[in-house]
Amino acid sequence: MFILVFSLSLQQVTCEESAKNHSSIPSSLSKNVTKLYLSNNNITLHDTDKKVLQLFINLTELYLNENAITVLHNNTFCNLLKLTILDISSNYISTIEQAAFTGLNQLSKLYLNHNKISQLDSDTITGLKNLMILSLQDNLLKYFDVKASFKLITLNGNPWNCSCGLLSLQKWLNTSNVTMEHENDTLCAYPDVLNKSSIKTAPIQKSDCDSRRGSIAITASSTSAISSKIIAILTSSLNSSNNNIRSSPPLGKTWAFLLGVLVFVLSTSLLIFIAIKFPLWYHYLVSYNHRRLEEYEPEMFDKEFTSDLSTFPSISNTNEQDSIVVFEQTHTFVLDEDGFIEDKYIDDPGLTEEV
């Protein structure tokens, strides 16, 4: 729900949408609005917001202070040709792209105070031909190069570095017709000896800056000379290498010779390896050499065993049972008194004669 305030004499349409917890610009707003208050919301000016802004072609004042804007992208306000006041203070803006304010040809007041701007390209402001008031209070600026002409500028609350990089701003403040608001509070933060001096009157030694520039120029020239010498040496080395490559004989026979040498070395190494390892392989083969028993060999073994038994003396008038008894009696062992076993078969002379 928004409030419209009509004034027939000025033909103004004011829309109040502050503190409504908007995360984006409402697309349902009247396109005839001339003053749009969107303060104290959560607007980030993303792509959708940019598209919605293009519809407010009659807008003359836009208040986006106290939102969540971090970046001002190129062509964000390009269709707001009638806009005269833009307030985007008290946000989190750290980056302003160079074409962020393109199309704002009628803009006269720009409020960028209370943000996190650390660098601002002078060309970004130079394109605003009708800009009269610029507020950059409470940012993170150390240097600022200005080429435009304003009537009022606010620069206090920044960590200004009153060194050679600030000379152009100091010169502009002293030679132009601009009025610096809160001049006595716009002080140097660096170096320490000038931290209580105004940036407009700080005693920055121009001679020191000129000497530094001269030393930088000498260093740059010497560096360029060394670089040119290095480039010349590298060029000559490349040329000599190309000449050597061109003057070298064709690689056909040389390549074949190198391949032959490589094959010879590999084959010789392989033969040596085989010669060293062959005895071990031979030992393994011999130790594992065995033959399988043929099917008729068990019968031969039985025959040989039977023939060996036939050589023993036969005892007449005995059967199998008697022979077993005789065998048991013959192989009896008697334990002697001294603890040794006495074999009767060896000591019996009768058995010896019988055999």
Short mmCIF file of C-alpha atoms in Angstrom, two decimals:
data_model
loop_
_atom_site.label_atom_id
_atom_site.label_comp_id
_atom_site.label_asym_id
_atom_site.label_seq_id
_atom_site.Cartn_x
_atom_site.Cartn_y
_atom_site.Cartn_z
CA MET A 1 0.00 0.00 0.00
CA PHE A 2 1.54 3.34 -0.96
CA ILE A 3 0.53 6.97 -0.44
CA LEU A 4 0.01 9.32 -3.36
CA VAL A 5 0.27 13.05 -2.83
CA PHE A 6 -1.01 15.10 -5.75
CA SER A 7 -0.12 18.70 -6.41
CA LEU A 8 -1.79 20.07 -9.52
CA SER A 9 0.35 23.18 -9.67
CA LEU A 10 3.65 21.27 -9.72
CA GLN A 11 2.20 18.08 -11.21
CA GLN A 12 4.05 15.89 -8.75
CA VAL A 13 3.20 12.34 -7.66
CA THR A 14 4.89 11.24 -4.46
CA CYS A 15 5.06 7.62 -3.41
CA GLU A 16 6.02 6.80 0.16
CA GLU A 17 7.28 3.22 0.59
CA SER A 18 9.81 3.69 3.36
CA ALA A 19 10.23 1.16 6.19
CA LYS A 20 8.04 -1.45 4.51
CA ASN A 21 10.64 -4.23 4.69
CA HIS A 22 10.87 -4.41 0.89
CA SER A 23 13.63 -6.66 -0.44
CA SER A 24 13.08 -5.30 -3.95
CA ILE A 25 11.40 -2.36 -5.59
CA PRO A 26 7.66 -3.14 -5.91
CA SER A 27 6.60 -3.46 -9.52
CA SER A 28 3.01 -2.49 -8.66
CA LEU A 29 3.87 1.15 -8.02
CA SER A 30 2.40 3.85 -10.23
CA LYS A 31 4.60 4.58 -13.22
CA ASN A 32 3.66 8.27 -13.07
CA VAL A 33 5.39 8.80 -9.74
CA THR A 34 7.88 11.69 -9.58
CA LYS A 35 9.15 11.34 -6.00
CA LEU A 36 9.83 7.83 -4.73
CA TYR A 37 10.80 7.20 -1.12
CA LEU A 38 12.18 3.70 -0.55
CA SER A 39 14.28 4.41 2.53
CA ASN A 40 14.91 1.96 5.36
CA ASN A 41 14.23 -1.27 3.43
CA ASN A 42 16.33 -4.24 2.30
CA ILE A 43 16.65 -3.32 -1.36
CA THR A 44 19.88 -4.44 -3.07
CA LEU A 45 19.35 -3.03 -6.60
CA HIS A 46 19.73 -6.39 -8.32
CA ASP A 47 18.79 -6.99 -11.97
CA THR A 48 15.06 -7.09 -11.26
CA ASP A 49 15.24 -3.73 -9.49
CA LYS A 50 17.09 -2.25 -12.44
CA LYS A 51 14.32 -3.37 -14.80
CA VAL A 52 11.63 -1.90 -12.55
CA LEU A 53 13.47 1.42 -12.28
CA GLN A 54 13.47 1.80 -16.06
CA LEU A 55 9.67 2.18 -15.92
CA PHE A 56 9.71 5.36 -13.82
CA ILE A 57 10.54 7.73 -16.64
CA ASN A 58 8.97 10.74 -14.82
CA LEU A 59 10.96 10.25 -11.65
CA THR A 60 12.74 13.39 -10.40
CA GLU A 61 13.72 12.34 -6.86
CA LEU A 62 14.74 8.87 -5.69
CA TYR A 63 15.56 8.07 -2.08
CA LEU A 64 17.23 4.69 -1.53
CA ASN A 65 19.09 5.53 1.66
CA GLU A 66 19.34 2.97 4.48
CA ASN A 67 19.07 -0.17 2.36
CA ALA A 68 21.34 -3.13 1.61
CA ILE A 69 23.02 -1.93 -1.58
CA THR A 70 26.64 -3.08 -1.99
CA VAL A 71 27.40 -2.45 -5.68
CA LEU A 72 26.22 0.14 -8.18
CA HIS A 73 26.32 -1.61 -11.52
CA ASN A 74 26.57 0.02 -14.92
CA ASN A 75 23.41 1.60 -16.35
CA THR A 76 21.41 1.17 -13.15
CA PHE A 77 19.66 4.53 -13.61
CA CYS A 78 20.08 4.94 -17.36
CA ASN A 79 16.38 5.57 -18.11
CA LEU A 80 15.81 8.17 -15.38
CA LEU A 81 16.51 11.14 -17.61
CA LYS A 82 14.57 13.60 -15.39
CA LEU A 83 16.13 12.60 -12.09
CA THR A 84 17.62 15.55 -10.19
CA ILE A 85 18.15 14.10 -6.67
CA LEU A 86 19.58 10.67 -5.90
CA ASP A 87 20.11 9.67 -2.31
CA ILE A 88 21.82 6.30 -1.80
CA SER A 89 23.51 7.13 1.48
CA SER A 90 23.79 4.83 4.52
CA ASN A 91 24.20 1.63 2.53
CA TYR A 92 27.09 -0.82 2.16
CA ILE A 93 28.35 0.38 -1.21
CA SER A 94 31.99 -0.57 -1.81
CA THR A 95 32.07 -0.63 -5.61
CA ILE A 96 30.77 1.92 -8.11
CA GLU A 97 31.23 0.89 -11.71
CA GLN A 98 32.30 3.57 -14.15
CA ALA A 99 28.98 3.77 -16.04
CA ALA A 100 26.77 3.51 -12.96
CA PHE A 101 25.37 7.03 -13.38
CA THR A 102 25.02 6.97 -17.15
CA GLY A 103 21.87 8.78 -18.31
CA LEU A 104 21.54 11.07 -15.28
CA ASN A 105 22.08 14.22 -17.29
CA GLN A 106 19.82 16.32 -15.06
CA LEU A 107 21.19 15.09 -11.73
CA SER A 108 22.13 17.99 -9.44
CA LYS A 109 22.44 16.33 -6.01
CA LEU A 110 24.17 13.02 -5.32
CA TYR A 111 24.43 11.64 -1.79
CA LEU A 112 26.92 8.82 -1.34
CA ASN A 113 27.78 9.47 2.29
CA HIS A 114 27.99 6.76 4.97
CA ASN A 115 29.10 3.91 2.70
CA LYS A 116 32.27 1.85 2.23
CA ILE A 117 33.65 3.46 -0.91
CA SER A 118 37.44 3.21 -1.05
CA GLN A 119 37.94 4.21 -4.67
CA LEU A 120 35.92 6.43 -6.99
CA ASP A 121 36.89 6.97 -10.60
CA SER A 122 36.83 10.64 -11.57
CA ASP A 123 35.23 9.78 -14.93
CA THR A 124 32.23 8.40 -13.03
CA ILE A 125 31.47 11.88 -11.70
CA THR A 126 32.72 13.89 -14.67
CA GLY A 127 29.82 12.74 -16.85
CA LEU A 128 27.33 14.41 -14.50
CA LYS A 129 27.36 17.83 -16.15
CA ASN A 130 24.69 19.44 -13.92
CA LEU A 131 25.91 18.05 -10.60
CA MET A 132 26.08 20.80 -7.95
CA ILE A 133 26.24 18.90 -4.66
CA LEU A 134 28.29 15.77 -3.96
CA SER A 135 28.43 14.15 -0.53
CA LEU A 136 31.17 11.57 0.14
CA GLN A 137 31.23 11.90 3.91
CA ASP A 138 32.19 8.87 6.05
CA ASN A 139 33.65 6.52 3.46
CA LEU A 140 37.06 4.87 3.06
CA LEU A 141 38.61 7.25 0.54
CA LYS A 142 42.34 7.98 0.72
CA TYR A 143 42.70 9.72 -2.65
CA PHE A 144 40.22 11.37 -4.99
CA ASP A 145 40.96 12.96 -8.33
CA VAL A 146 38.24 15.42 -9.35
CA LYS A 147 37.88 17.01 -12.78
CA ALA A 148 34.31 18.34 -12.52
CA SER A 149 33.11 21.62 -11.00
CA PHE A 150 30.70 21.52 -8.08
CA LYS A 151 29.30 24.14 -5.81
CA LEU A 152 29.37 22.02 -2.66
CA ILE A 153 31.29 18.92 -1.71
CA THR A 154 31.47 17.01 1.57
CA LEU A 155 34.62 14.96 2.22
CA ASN A 156 35.02 14.68 5.99
CA GLY A 157 35.15 11.31 7.74
CA ASN A 158 37.56 9.68 5.25
CA PRO A 159 41.09 8.41 6.01
CA TRP A 160 42.84 10.88 3.69
CA ASN A 161 46.50 10.23 2.91
CA CYS A 162 48.10 13.67 2.59
CA SER A 163 50.95 12.61 0.33
CA CYS A 164 51.75 13.08 -3.34
CA GLY A 165 48.58 11.26 -4.41
CA LEU A 166 46.41 13.95 -2.84
CA LEU A 167 48.05 16.90 -4.58
CA SER A 168 45.52 17.02 -7.43
CA LEU A 169 42.54 17.12 -4.99
CA GLN A 170 44.22 19.79 -2.88
CA LYS A 171 44.95 21.88 -5.96
CA TRP A 172 41.34 21.50 -7.16
CA LEU A 173 39.95 22.56 -3.77
CA ASN A 174 42.09 25.71 -3.77
CA THR A 175 41.68 26.78 -7.39
CA SER A 176 38.01 25.98 -8.12
CA ASN A 177 34.91 27.74 -6.85
CA VAL A 178 33.77 24.71 -4.89
CA THR A 179 32.85 24.98 -1.22
CA MET A 180 34.05 22.14 0.99
CA GLU A 181 31.57 21.57 3.78
CA HIS A 182 33.04 20.82 7.23
CA GLU A 183 36.45 21.97 6.08
CA ASN A 184 37.90 22.05 9.59
CA ASP A 185 36.83 18.44 10.15
CA THR A 186 38.23 17.17 6.86
CA LEU A 187 41.66 16.18 8.18
CA CYS A 188 44.60 14.07 7.10
CA ALA A 189 44.85 10.57 8.56
CA TYR A 190 48.34 9.87 7.10
CA PRO A 191 51.16 10.64 7.70
CA ASP A 192 51.12 11.08 11.44
CA VAL A 193 52.81 14.49 11.34
CA LEU A 194 49.86 15.86 9.35
CA ASN A 195 46.98 14.06 11.07
CA LYS A 196 45.59 17.35 12.44
CA SER A 197 45.90 19.29 9.22
CA SER A 198 43.09 20.03 6.80
CA ILE A 199 43.47 18.33 3.44
CA LYS A 200 43.00 21.73 1.82
CA THR A 201 45.93 23.36 3.60
CA ALA A 202 48.21 20.41 4.50
CA PRO A 203 51.86 21.23 3.65
CA ILE A 204 52.49 18.57 1.02
CA GLN A 205 55.96 19.14 -0.42
CA LYS A 206 55.65 19.34 -4.14
CA SER A 207 59.42 19.17 -4.56
CA ASP A 208 59.49 15.77 -2.85
CA CYS A 209 56.79 14.55 -5.19
CA ASP A 210 58.76 15.83 -8.21
CA SER A 211 61.91 14.04 -7.02
CA ARG A 212 59.96 10.85 -6.46
CA ARG A 213 58.44 11.12 -9.89
CA GLY A 214 61.93 11.64 -11.34
CA SER A 215 63.29 8.59 -9.54
CA ILE A 216 60.30 6.56 -10.66
CA ALA A 217 60.86 7.72 -14.23
CA ILE A 218 64.56 6.82 -14.03
CA THR A 219 63.70 3.42 -12.58
CA ALA A 220 61.12 2.85 -15.28
CA SER A 221 63.57 3.86 -18.02
CA SER A 222 66.32 1.64 -16.61
CA THR A 223 63.87 -1.21 -16.28
CA SER A 224 62.74 -0.75 -19.86
CA ALA A 225 66.37 -0.63 -21.02
CA ILE A 226 67.17 -3.86 -19.16
CA SER A 227 64.05 -5.46 -20.56
CA SER A 228 65.01 -4.42 -24.08
CA LYS A 229 68.49 -5.90 -23.60
CA ILE A 230 67.03 -9.15 -22.32
CA ILE A 231 64.64 -9.28 -25.25
CA ALA A 232 67.53 -8.64 -27.66
CA ILE A 233 69.60 -11.44 -26.08
CA LEU A 234 66.69 -13.86 -26.22
CA THR A 235 66.00 -12.91 -29.83
CA SER A 236 69.61 -13.48 -30.84
CA SER A 237 69.64 -16.83 -29.01
CA LEU A 238 66.50 -17.92 -30.80
CA ASN A 239 67.92 -16.83 -34.14
CA SER A 240 71.16 -18.74 -33.55
CA SER A 241 69.19 -21.81 -32.53
CA ASN A 242 67.11 -21.57 -35.69
CA ASN A 243 70.27 -21.22 -37.78
CA ASN A 244 71.81 -24.29 -36.12
CA ILE A 245 68.66 -26.26 -36.77
CA ARG A 246 68.63 -25.19 -40.41
CA SER A 247 72.35 -25.94 -40.92
CA SER A 248 72.19 -29.39 -39.32
CA PRO A 249 72.19 -32.42 -41.72
CA PRO A 250 69.03 -34.39 -42.35
CA LEU A 251 68.11 -36.75 -39.53
CA GLY A 252 67.19 -39.78 -41.64
CA LYS A 253 70.43 -41.84 -41.29
CA THR A 254 71.19 -40.53 -37.81
CA TRP A 255 67.78 -41.63 -36.59
CA ALA A 256 68.26 -45.11 -38.06
CA PHE A 257 71.69 -45.42 -36.43
CA LEU A 258 70.37 -44.40 -33.02
CA LEU A 259 67.53 -46.90 -33.34
CA GLY A 260 69.98 -49.67 -34.20
CA VAL A 261 72.17 -48.84 -31.19
CA LEU A 262 69.12 -48.89 -28.94
CA VAL A 263 67.98 -52.28 -30.22
CA PHE A 264 71.51 -53.71 -29.80
CA VAL A 265 71.78 -52.49 -26.20
CA LEU A 266 68.37 -53.86 -25.27
CA SER A 267 69.01 -57.27 -26.84
CA THR A 268 72.45 -57.56 -25.18
CA SER A 269 70.98 -56.69 -21.81
CA LEU A 270 68.28 -59.31 -22.30
CA LEU A 271 70.82 -62.02 -23.15
CA ILE A 272 72.94 -61.17 -20.11
CA PHE A 273 69.89 -61.33 -17.92
CA ILE A 274 68.93 -64.75 -19.30
CA ALA A 275 72.49 -66.05 -18.82
CA ILE A 276 72.50 -64.98 -15.20
CA LYS A 277 69.09 -66.35 -14.41
CA PHE A 278 69.35 -69.64 -16.46
CA PRO A 279 71.21 -71.77 -13.80
CA LEU A 280 68.49 -71.05 -11.30
CA TRP A 281 65.83 -72.03 -13.79
CA TYR A 282 67.77 -75.25 -14.62
CA HIS A 283 68.06 -76.11 -10.92
CA TYR A 284 64.33 -75.67 -10.49
CA LEU A 285 63.63 -77.94 -13.46
CA VAL A 286 65.97 -80.70 -12.28
CA SER A 287 64.72 -80.67 -8.70
CA TYR A 288 61.18 -81.02 -9.93
CA ASN A 289 61.96 -83.75 -12.50
CA HIS A 290 60.05 -86.97 -11.76
CA ARG A 291 58.24 -89.61 -13.77
CA ARG A 292 54.86 -91.08 -13.27
CA LEU A 293 54.59 -94.74 -12.24
CA GLU A 294 53.42 -96.99 -14.99
CA GLU A 295 50.42 -99.21 -14.48
CA TYR A 296 52.44 -102.49 -14.55
CA GLU A 297 55.00 -101.42 -11.98
CA PRO A 298 53.00 -102.53 -8.87
CA GLU A 299 52.91 -106.10 -10.25
CA MET A 300 56.65 -106.05 -10.76
CA PHE A 301 57.13 -104.84 -7.21
CA ASP A 302 54.99 -107.73 -5.88
CA LYS A 303 57.03 -110.26 -7.87
CA GLU A 304 60.33 -108.90 -6.63
CA PHE A 305 59.10 -108.97 -3.05
CA THR A 306 57.92 -112.59 -3.42
CA SER A 307 61.23 -113.66 -4.90
CA ASP A 308 63.09 -112.07 -2.00
CA LEU A 309 61.00 -113.96 0.49
CA SER A 310 61.74 -117.26 -1.27
CA THR A 311 65.40 -116.96 -0.42
CA PHE A 312 64.69 -117.49 3.25
CA PRO A 313 65.15 -121.18 4.48
CA SER A 314 62.01 -123.23 4.60
CA ILE A 315 60.99 -125.28 7.62
CA SER A 316 59.45 -128.64 6.89
CA ASN A 317 56.35 -130.09 8.44
CA THR A 318 54.98 -126.72 9.43
CA ASN A 319 51.93 -124.84 8.44
CA GLU A 320 51.31 -121.10 8.35
CA GLN A 321 50.38 -120.97 12.00
CA ASP A 322 53.58 -122.80 13.11
CA SER A 323 55.73 -120.50 11.01
CA ILE A 324 54.24 -117.51 12.71
CA VAL A 325 54.99 -118.99 16.12
CA VAL A 326 58.57 -119.66 15.13
CA PHE A 327 58.92 -116.05 13.89
CA GLU A 328 57.66 -114.63 17.16
CA GLN A 329 59.95 -116.86 19.19
CA THR A 330 62.93 -116.03 17.06
CA HIS A 331 62.48 -112.26 17.42
CA THR A 332 61.88 -112.07 21.13
CA PHE A 333 63.95 -109.55 23.03
CA VAL A 334 65.22 -110.11 26.58
CA LEU A 335 66.04 -107.19 28.86
CA ASP A 336 69.48 -107.77 30.36
CA GLU A 337 70.44 -106.95 33.91
CA ASP A 338 72.48 -103.91 32.84
CA GLY A 339 69.43 -102.35 31.11
CA PHE A 340 70.37 -103.24 27.50
CA ILE A 341 68.23 -105.32 25.20
CA GLU A 342 69.70 -108.64 24.20
CA ASP A 343 68.86 -109.93 20.77
CA LYS A 344 68.71 -113.72 20.93
CA TYR A 345 68.65 -113.97 17.20
CA ILE A 346 72.19 -112.65 16.90
CA ASP A 347 73.70 -114.63 19.78
CA ASP A 348 72.15 -118.01 18.98
CA PRO A 349 74.83 -120.06 17.18
CA GLY A 350 72.32 -122.59 16.07
CA LEU A 351 70.55 -120.01 14.06
CA THR A 352 73.79 -118.88 12.57
CA GLU A 353 74.68 -122.36 11.42
CA GLU A 354 71.21 -122.93 10.15
CA VAL A 355 71.41 -119.87 7.99
#
